[in-house]
mmCIF file of C-alpha atoms in Angstrom:
data_model
loop_
_atom_site.group_PDB
_atom_site.id
_atom_site.type_symbol
_atom_site.label_atom_id
_atom_site.label_comp_id
_atom_site.label_asym_id
_atom_site.label_seq_id
_atom_site.Cartn_x
_atom_site.Cartn_y
_atom_site.Cartn_z
ATOM 1 C CA MET N 281 -2.331 46.169 7.015
ATOM 2 C CA MET N 282 -2.270 47.422 3.438
ATOM 3 C CA SER N 283 0.424 46.030 1.185
ATOM 4 C CA GLU N 284 2.900 48.405 -0.479
ATOM 5 C CA ILE N 285 1.153 47.863 -3.803
ATOM 6 C CA PRO N 286 -2.595 47.751 -3.079
ATOM 7 C CA MET N 287 -4.518 44.691 -4.184
ATOM 8 C CA ILE N 288 -7.889 45.823 -5.522
ATOM 9 C CA TYR N 289 -10.859 43.521 -6.034
ATOM 10 C CA LEU N 290 -13.264 44.763 -8.702
ATOM 11 C CA ASP N 291 -16.891 43.734 -8.445
ATOM 12 C CA SER N 292 -18.315 42.529 -11.752
ATOM 13 C CA ASN N 293 -20.565 45.576 -12.133
ATOM 14 C CA VAL N 294 -17.512 47.856 -12.131
ATOM 15 C CA ILE N 295 -15.777 45.683 -14.745
ATOM 16 C CA LEU N 296 -18.894 45.738 -16.922
ATOM 17 C CA HIS N 297 -19.192 49.525 -16.667
ATOM 18 C CA MET N 298 -15.624 49.875 -17.916
ATOM 19 C CA CYS N 299 -16.050 47.284 -20.676
ATOM 20 C CA ASP N 300 -19.290 48.841 -21.891
ATOM 21 C CA GLY N 301 -17.835 52.351 -22.164
ATOM 22 C CA HIS N 302 -19.629 53.889 -19.168
ATOM 23 C CA LYS N 303 -16.432 54.585 -17.204
ATOM 24 C CA PRO N 304 -13.773 55.541 -19.804
ATOM 25 C CA GLU N 305 -11.618 57.590 -17.424
ATOM 26 C CA LEU N 306 -11.659 54.839 -14.799
ATOM 27 C CA LYS N 307 -10.830 52.242 -17.439
ATOM 28 C CA SER N 308 -7.831 54.266 -18.565
ATOM 29 C CA GLU N 309 -6.577 54.768 -15.006
ATOM 30 C CA VAL N 310 -7.003 51.081 -14.115
ATOM 31 C CA ILE N 311 -5.007 50.014 -17.186
ATOM 32 C CA LYS N 312 -2.258 52.559 -16.456
ATOM 33 C CA ALA N 313 -2.057 51.593 -12.779
ATOM 34 C CA SER N 314 -1.826 47.915 -13.680
ATOM 35 C CA GLU N 315 0.852 48.446 -16.324
ATOM 36 C CA ALA N 316 2.887 50.665 -13.986
ATOM 37 C CA GLN N 317 2.422 48.138 -11.155
ATOM 38 C CA ARG N 318 0.918 50.811 -8.902
ATOM 39 C CA ALA N 319 -1.999 48.478 -8.141
ATOM 40 C CA VAL N 320 -2.887 44.814 -8.537
ATOM 41 C CA PHE N 321 -6.290 43.740 -9.890
ATOM 42 C CA PRO N 322 -6.671 39.948 -9.541
ATOM 43 C CA PHE N 323 -9.525 38.196 -11.326
ATOM 44 C CA THR N 324 -11.647 35.209 -10.337
ATOM 45 C CA ALA N 325 -13.849 32.588 -11.956
ATOM 46 C CA GLY N 326 -16.874 34.474 -10.647
ATOM 47 C CA MET N 327 -15.817 37.588 -12.545
ATOM 48 C CA VAL N 328 -15.347 35.614 -15.771
ATOM 49 C CA SER N 329 -18.714 33.937 -15.313
ATOM 50 C CA GLU N 330 -20.581 37.184 -14.728
ATOM 51 C CA VAL N 331 -18.980 39.302 -17.437
ATOM 52 C CA ALA N 332 -18.251 36.796 -20.225
ATOM 53 C CA LEU N 333 -20.425 33.680 -20.055
ATOM 54 C CA ASN N 334 -23.735 33.528 -21.928
ATOM 55 C CA ILE N 335 -22.893 36.565 -24.095
ATOM 56 C CA ASP N 336 -24.328 36.382 -27.624
ATOM 57 C CA SER N 337 -21.523 38.353 -29.253
ATOM 58 C CA ILE N 338 -18.275 36.395 -29.541
ATOM 59 C CA GLU N 339 -16.404 39.627 -30.271
ATOM 60 C CA GLU N 340 -17.745 41.250 -27.108
ATOM 61 C CA THR N 341 -16.876 38.151 -25.061
ATOM 62 C CA MET N 342 -13.290 38.188 -26.370
ATOM 63 C CA GLN N 343 -12.936 41.917 -25.642
ATOM 64 C CA ARG N 344 -14.085 41.450 -22.050
ATOM 65 C CA LEU N 345 -11.744 38.514 -21.499
ATOM 66 C CA LEU N 346 -8.848 40.463 -22.991
ATOM 67 C CA PHE N 347 -9.609 43.381 -20.682
ATOM 68 C CA LEU N 348 -9.594 41.073 -17.639
ATOM 69 C CA SER N 349 -6.282 39.542 -18.721
ATOM 70 C CA VAL N 350 -4.711 42.972 -19.272
ATOM 71 C CA ILE N 351 -5.721 44.646 -16.017
ATOM 72 C CA SER N 352 -5.018 41.549 -13.904
ATOM 73 C CA GLN N 353 -1.647 40.915 -15.528
ATOM 74 C CA GLU N 354 -3.036 37.331 -15.542
ATOM 75 C CA LEU N 355 -3.053 37.118 -11.736
ATOM 76 C CA TYR N 356 -5.840 34.638 -11.001
ATOM 77 C CA PHE N 357 -7.342 33.982 -7.572
ATOM 78 C CA GLU N 358 -8.177 30.283 -7.758
ATOM 79 C CA GLN N 359 -10.809 28.823 -5.462
ATOM 80 C CA SER N 360 -11.696 25.143 -5.759
ATOM 81 C CA ALA N 361 -12.161 22.046 -3.638
ATOM 82 C CA PHE N 362 -8.422 21.374 -3.932
ATOM 83 C CA ASN N 363 -6.712 24.755 -4.464
ATOM 84 C CA PHE N 364 -6.945 28.181 -2.894
ATOM 85 C CA ARG N 365 -4.180 30.405 -4.191
ATOM 86 C CA PHE N 366 -3.025 33.196 -6.478
ATOM 87 C CA ILE N 367 -1.558 31.811 -9.710
ATOM 88 C CA LEU N 368 -0.747 33.085 -13.200
ATOM 89 C CA ARG N 369 -3.507 32.205 -15.656
ATOM 90 C CA ASP N 370 -5.213 34.158 -18.398
ATOM 91 C CA ALA N 371 -8.933 34.837 -18.489
ATOM 92 C CA PHE N 372 -9.387 32.912 -21.748
ATOM 93 C CA GLN N 373 -8.231 29.684 -20.064
ATOM 94 C CA VAL N 374 -10.653 30.195 -17.188
ATOM 95 C CA TYR N 375 -13.442 30.936 -19.655
ATOM 96 C CA ASP N 376 -12.711 27.728 -21.570
ATOM 97 C CA SER N 377 -12.759 25.708 -18.335
ATOM 98 C CA LEU N 378 -16.082 27.205 -17.250
ATOM 99 C CA SER N 379 -17.594 26.665 -20.696
ATOM 100 C CA ALA N 380 -16.414 23.040 -20.791
ATOM 101 C CA SER N 381 -17.940 22.363 -17.379
ATOM 102 C CA GLY N 382 -21.390 23.222 -18.736
ATOM 103 C CA LEU N 383 -22.114 26.050 -16.318
ATOM 104 C CA GLY N 384 -24.840 27.421 -18.535
ATOM 105 C CA PHE N 385 -27.186 26.149 -15.817
ATOM 106 C CA ASP N 386 -27.996 29.074 -13.517
ATOM 107 C CA ALA N 387 -27.709 27.397 -10.121
ATOM 108 C CA ALA N 388 -28.171 30.591 -8.105
ATOM 109 C CA LYS N 389 -31.453 31.430 -9.805
ATOM 110 C CA TYR N 390 -32.610 27.825 -9.463
ATOM 111 C CA PHE N 391 -31.977 27.653 -5.713
ATOM 112 C CA ARG N 392 -33.582 31.046 -5.175
ATOM 113 C CA SER N 393 -36.792 29.634 -6.693
ATOM 114 C CA PHE N 394 -37.198 27.397 -3.631
ATOM 115 C CA VAL N 395 -37.713 30.456 -1.418
ATOM 116 C CA PRO N 396 -40.102 32.991 -2.992
ATOM 117 C CA TYR N 397 -39.279 36.672 -2.515
ATOM 118 C CA ASN N 398 -42.264 37.289 -0.231
ATOM 119 C CA THR N 399 -41.238 34.380 2.004
ATOM 120 C CA HIS N 400 -37.731 35.817 2.110
ATOM 121 C CA ARG N 401 -39.105 39.213 3.175
ATOM 122 C CA ALA N 402 -41.177 37.545 5.900
ATOM 123 C CA THR N 403 -38.027 36.562 7.807
ATOM 124 C CA ALA N 404 -37.425 40.130 8.932
ATOM 125 C CA GLU N 405 -41.084 40.541 9.815
ATOM 126 C CA ALA N 406 -41.081 37.350 11.889
ATOM 127 C CA TYR N 407 -38.188 38.622 14.012
ATOM 128 C CA ASP N 408 -39.662 42.145 14.143
ATOM 129 C CA MET N 409 -36.639 43.650 12.420
ATOM 130 C CA ASP N 410 -37.156 47.041 10.813
ATOM 131 C CA PRO N 411 -35.108 47.470 7.588
ATOM 132 C CA VAL N 412 -35.494 51.268 7.731
ATOM 133 C CA VAL N 413 -33.897 51.349 11.173
ATOM 134 C CA MET N 414 -31.216 48.807 10.258
ATOM 135 C CA ASN N 415 -30.180 50.556 7.058
ATOM 136 C CA ASN N 416 -29.121 53.608 9.076
ATOM 137 C CA LEU N 417 -26.994 51.762 11.631
ATOM 138 C CA ALA N 418 -23.220 51.415 11.698
ATOM 139 C CA PRO N 419 -21.996 47.777 11.820
ATOM 140 C CA ALA N 420 -21.525 47.641 15.604
ATOM 141 C CA GLN N 421 -25.023 48.949 16.252
ATOM 142 C CA LEU N 422 -26.449 46.811 13.442
ATOM 143 C CA PHE N 423 -25.276 43.542 14.968
ATOM 144 C CA GLU N 424 -26.328 44.705 18.422
ATOM 145 C CA TYR N 425 -29.808 45.396 17.031
ATOM 146 C CA ILE N 426 -30.018 41.977 15.317
ATOM 147 C CA ASN N 427 -28.819 40.123 18.407
ATOM 148 C CA HIS N 428 -31.367 41.957 20.543
ATOM 149 C CA ARG N 429 -34.217 40.979 18.206
ATOM 150 C CA LEU N 430 -33.048 37.360 18.075
ATOM 151 C CA SER N 431 -32.762 37.160 21.852
ATOM 152 C CA GLU N 432 -36.336 38.415 22.285
ATOM 153 C CA TYR N 433 -37.974 36.133 19.721
ATOM 154 C CA GLU N 434 -40.530 33.748 21.218
ATOM 155 C CA TYR N 435 -40.035 30.308 19.712
ATOM 156 C CA LEU N 436 -42.596 27.556 19.874
ATOM 157 C CA ALA N 437 -42.534 25.440 23.011
ATOM 158 C CA GLY N 438 -40.002 22.624 22.782
ATOM 159 C CA SER N 439 -37.767 24.338 20.220
ATOM 160 C CA GLU N 440 -35.379 26.055 22.642
ATOM 161 C CA ASP N 441 -32.504 23.628 21.970
ATOM 162 C CA TYR N 442 -32.441 24.744 18.332
ATOM 163 C CA ALA N 443 -33.344 28.395 18.766
ATOM 164 C CA PRO N 444 -30.514 30.781 17.817
ATOM 165 C CA ARG N 445 -30.389 33.783 20.131
ATOM 166 C CA ASN N 446 -27.657 35.728 18.361
ATOM 167 C CA ILE N 447 -25.762 35.913 15.069
ATOM 168 C CA ASP N 448 -23.047 33.479 16.141
ATOM 169 C CA GLN N 449 -25.643 30.856 17.022
ATOM 170 C CA CYS N 450 -27.332 31.377 13.643
ATOM 171 C CA VAL N 451 -24.013 30.743 11.884
ATOM 172 C CA ASP N 452 -23.320 27.671 14.037
ATOM 173 C CA LEU N 453 -26.775 26.277 13.272
ATOM 174 C CA VAL N 454 -26.294 26.643 9.512
ATOM 175 C CA LYS N 455 -22.833 25.084 9.817
ATOM 176 C CA SER N 456 -24.161 22.053 11.680
ATOM 177 C CA LEU N 457 -26.904 21.537 9.100
ATOM 178 C CA LEU N 458 -24.442 21.870 6.215
ATOM 179 C CA LEU N 459 -22.032 19.376 7.750
ATOM 180 C CA LYS N 460 -24.811 16.939 8.558
ATOM 181 C CA HIS N 461 -26.043 17.054 4.971
ATOM 182 C CA ASN N 462 -22.669 16.945 3.176
ATOM 183 C CA GLU N 463 -19.960 15.460 5.395
ATOM 184 C CA ARG N 464 -20.484 11.841 4.334
ATOM 185 C CA SER N 465 -20.557 12.727 0.632
ATOM 186 C CA TRP N 466 -17.423 14.871 0.976
ATOM 187 C CA SER N 467 -15.633 12.031 2.770
ATOM 188 C CA GLN N 468 -16.592 9.525 0.065
ATOM 189 C CA HIS N 469 -15.048 11.797 -2.574
ATOM 190 C CA GLY N 470 -11.907 12.541 -0.567
ATOM 191 C CA LEU N 471 -12.892 16.141 0.090
ATOM 192 C CA GLU N 472 -11.951 17.877 3.330
ATOM 193 C CA PRO N 473 -14.832 19.697 5.085
ATOM 194 C CA GLU N 474 -12.510 22.521 6.132
ATOM 195 C CA LYS N 475 -11.602 23.226 2.511
ATOM 196 C CA MET N 476 -15.168 22.764 1.266
ATOM 197 C CA MET N 477 -16.346 25.352 3.755
ATOM 198 C CA ARG N 478 -13.824 28.070 2.978
ATOM 199 C CA GLY N 479 -15.600 31.391 3.127
ATOM 200 C CA PHE N 480 -18.557 29.842 4.915
ATOM 201 C CA LYS N 481 -18.838 32.533 7.596
ATOM 202 C CA HIS N 482 -18.581 35.369 5.078
ATOM 203 C CA GLN N 483 -21.260 33.888 2.850
ATOM 204 C CA VAL N 484 -23.670 32.993 5.662
ATOM 205 C CA LEU N 485 -23.327 36.391 7.336
ATOM 206 C CA PHE N 486 -23.769 38.200 4.019
ATOM 207 C CA ASN N 487 -26.990 36.316 3.260
ATOM 208 C CA LEU N 488 -28.300 36.443 6.834
ATOM 209 C CA LEU N 489 -28.022 40.231 6.801
ATOM 210 C CA GLU N 490 -30.179 40.343 3.695
ATOM 211 C CA SER N 491 -32.692 37.879 5.132
ATOM 212 C CA PHE N 492 -32.992 40.030 8.239
ATOM 213 C CA GLY N 493 -33.759 43.027 6.003
ATOM 214 C CA TYR N 494 -30.450 44.886 5.917
ATOM 215 C CA ARG N 495 -29.903 46.505 2.510
ATOM 216 C CA ARG N 496 -32.146 43.884 0.938
ATOM 217 C CA ASP N 497 -32.034 43.304 -2.837
ATOM 218 C CA LYS N 498 -35.011 44.247 -4.957
ATOM 219 C CA ARG N 499 -37.163 41.399 -6.230
ATOM 220 C CA ARG N 500 -35.451 41.217 -9.638
ATOM 221 C CA GLU N 501 -31.954 40.953 -8.144
ATOM 222 C CA TYR N 502 -33.139 38.526 -5.497
ATOM 223 C CA GLU N 503 -34.706 36.179 -8.036
ATOM 224 C CA LYS N 504 -31.530 36.252 -10.143
ATOM 225 C CA GLY N 505 -29.658 34.962 -7.103
ATOM 226 C CA SER N 506 -27.196 37.849 -7.212
ATOM 227 C CA ALA N 507 -26.526 37.599 -3.473
ATOM 228 C CA PHE N 508 -24.845 34.190 -3.872
ATOM 229 C CA GLU N 509 -22.143 35.570 -6.153
ATOM 230 C CA ASP N 510 -21.914 38.804 -4.138
ATOM 231 C CA ALA N 511 -21.281 36.758 -0.995
ATOM 232 C CA THR N 512 -18.431 34.930 -2.758
ATOM 233 C CA HIS N 513 -16.984 38.248 -3.952
ATOM 234 C CA THR N 514 -17.132 39.458 -0.339
ATOM 235 C CA PHE N 515 -15.159 36.435 0.866
ATOM 236 C CA LEU N 516 -12.481 36.573 -1.825
ATOM 237 C CA SER N 517 -12.084 40.340 -1.562
ATOM 238 C CA SER N 518 -11.310 39.949 2.152
ATOM 239 C CA TYR N 519 -7.826 38.918 0.966
ATOM 240 C CA CYS N 520 -7.415 42.281 -0.765
ATOM 241 C CA ASP N 521 -6.970 45.863 0.381
ATOM 242 C CA TYR N 522 -10.046 47.180 -1.424
ATOM 243 C CA LEU N 523 -13.380 45.951 -2.692
ATOM 244 C CA VAL N 524 -14.794 48.226 -5.394
ATOM 245 C CA THR N 525 -18.503 47.976 -6.175
ATOM 246 C CA SER N 526 -21.316 50.096 -7.608
ATOM 247 C CA ASP N 527 -23.918 48.049 -5.724
ATOM 248 C CA ARG N 528 -24.782 49.999 -2.574
ATOM 249 C CA GLY N 529 -26.568 47.070 -0.942
ATOM 250 C CA MET N 530 -23.604 44.783 -1.496
ATOM 251 C CA SER N 531 -21.127 47.428 -0.315
ATOM 252 C CA LYS N 532 -22.952 47.941 2.969
ATOM 253 C CA ARG N 533 -23.398 44.227 3.664
ATOM 254 C CA ALA N 534 -19.779 43.477 2.727
ATOM 255 C CA ALA N 535 -18.533 46.278 4.990
ATOM 256 C CA ALA N 536 -20.628 44.897 7.857
ATOM 257 C CA VAL N 537 -19.222 41.389 7.300
ATOM 258 C CA PHE N 538 -15.653 42.747 7.196
ATOM 259 C CA TRP N 539 -16.240 44.620 10.459
ATOM 260 C CA TYR N 540 -17.734 41.583 12.172
ATOM 261 C CA LEU N 541 -14.907 39.258 11.114
ATOM 262 C CA GLY N 542 -12.155 41.804 11.735
ATOM 263 C CA HIS N 543 -10.943 42.378 8.161
ATOM 264 C CA ASP N 544 -9.147 45.555 7.056
ATOM 265 C CA THR N 545 -10.591 45.528 3.526
ATOM 266 C CA ASP N 546 -12.014 48.936 2.578
ATOM 267 C CA VAL N 547 -15.191 49.040 0.491
ATOM 268 C CA ILE N 548 -15.158 51.916 -1.991
ATOM 269 C CA THR N 549 -17.074 53.124 -5.045
ATOM 270 C CA SER N 550 -15.731 53.349 -8.589
ATOM 271 C CA SER N 551 -15.482 57.143 -8.179
ATOM 272 C CA GLU N 552 -13.364 56.694 -5.063
ATOM 273 C CA LEU N 553 -11.188 54.197 -6.919
ATOM 274 C CA LEU N 554 -10.641 56.742 -9.683
ATOM 275 C CA GLU N 555 -9.452 59.338 -7.158
ATOM 276 C CA LEU N 556 -7.227 56.759 -5.467
ATOM 277 C CA LEU N 557 -5.540 55.790 -8.736
ATOM 278 C CA LYS N 558 -5.112 59.383 -9.927
ATOM 279 C CA GLY N 559 -3.551 60.266 -6.595
ATOM 280 C CA SER N 560 -1.009 57.450 -6.884
ATOM 281 C CA SER N 561 0.169 58.337 -10.389
#
């Protein structure tokens, strides 16, 4: 159920469009709505990383961080191994923490390099999934289609015990592999598996949909590893009333994940956000 004051999660591309002058009317309405407390726009470490890290211009970096601090009213959605909460913190502090941690290393792009784009595309072909058909299905029919294809796939003899026949079994398989690989290390460092795997289902479903061919990223976006951050945005935005994005592929996959997991979060475009904010003034 929507809160009295809507909580609105802005995808990084929408923030960048406003910062770079491409959406001046939206920028004005977002600032006014935030100041008048007609809407809440929390920010996250992922947003700071995408819009402010590795920017050559210090002035531009400071302007973007100031914009995040202003529209969020310094409401920060913290996600870490130890904390998962909304707290008051300005974007400059988060930026300093990320910079100090040496996150100049692009982990998403690095891990993507292990699975070439053509190999990634072959997943859908192996299961005989047709992206053209899938892209025109509503979430209920989409998951029905995927489950049907998985149930019909002929695995090699002897592999039946490990052969997922539906989406839930795919998620369970990935979970078991993740726990097997990390549980001992987490235990040695005093980390709880439940907390380390927050958002696991959202992120796995989001990436499985792409692997199966639904609203797949183009090669350039795939190789950048954009889906990893988009999957995290999808999880965190499930705690909000709206997710606003200009990325059609992300919006469709996020909406499908929300439907599957029973979330009420609405996925809207920046134009729809503008109309929403103007209507509430």
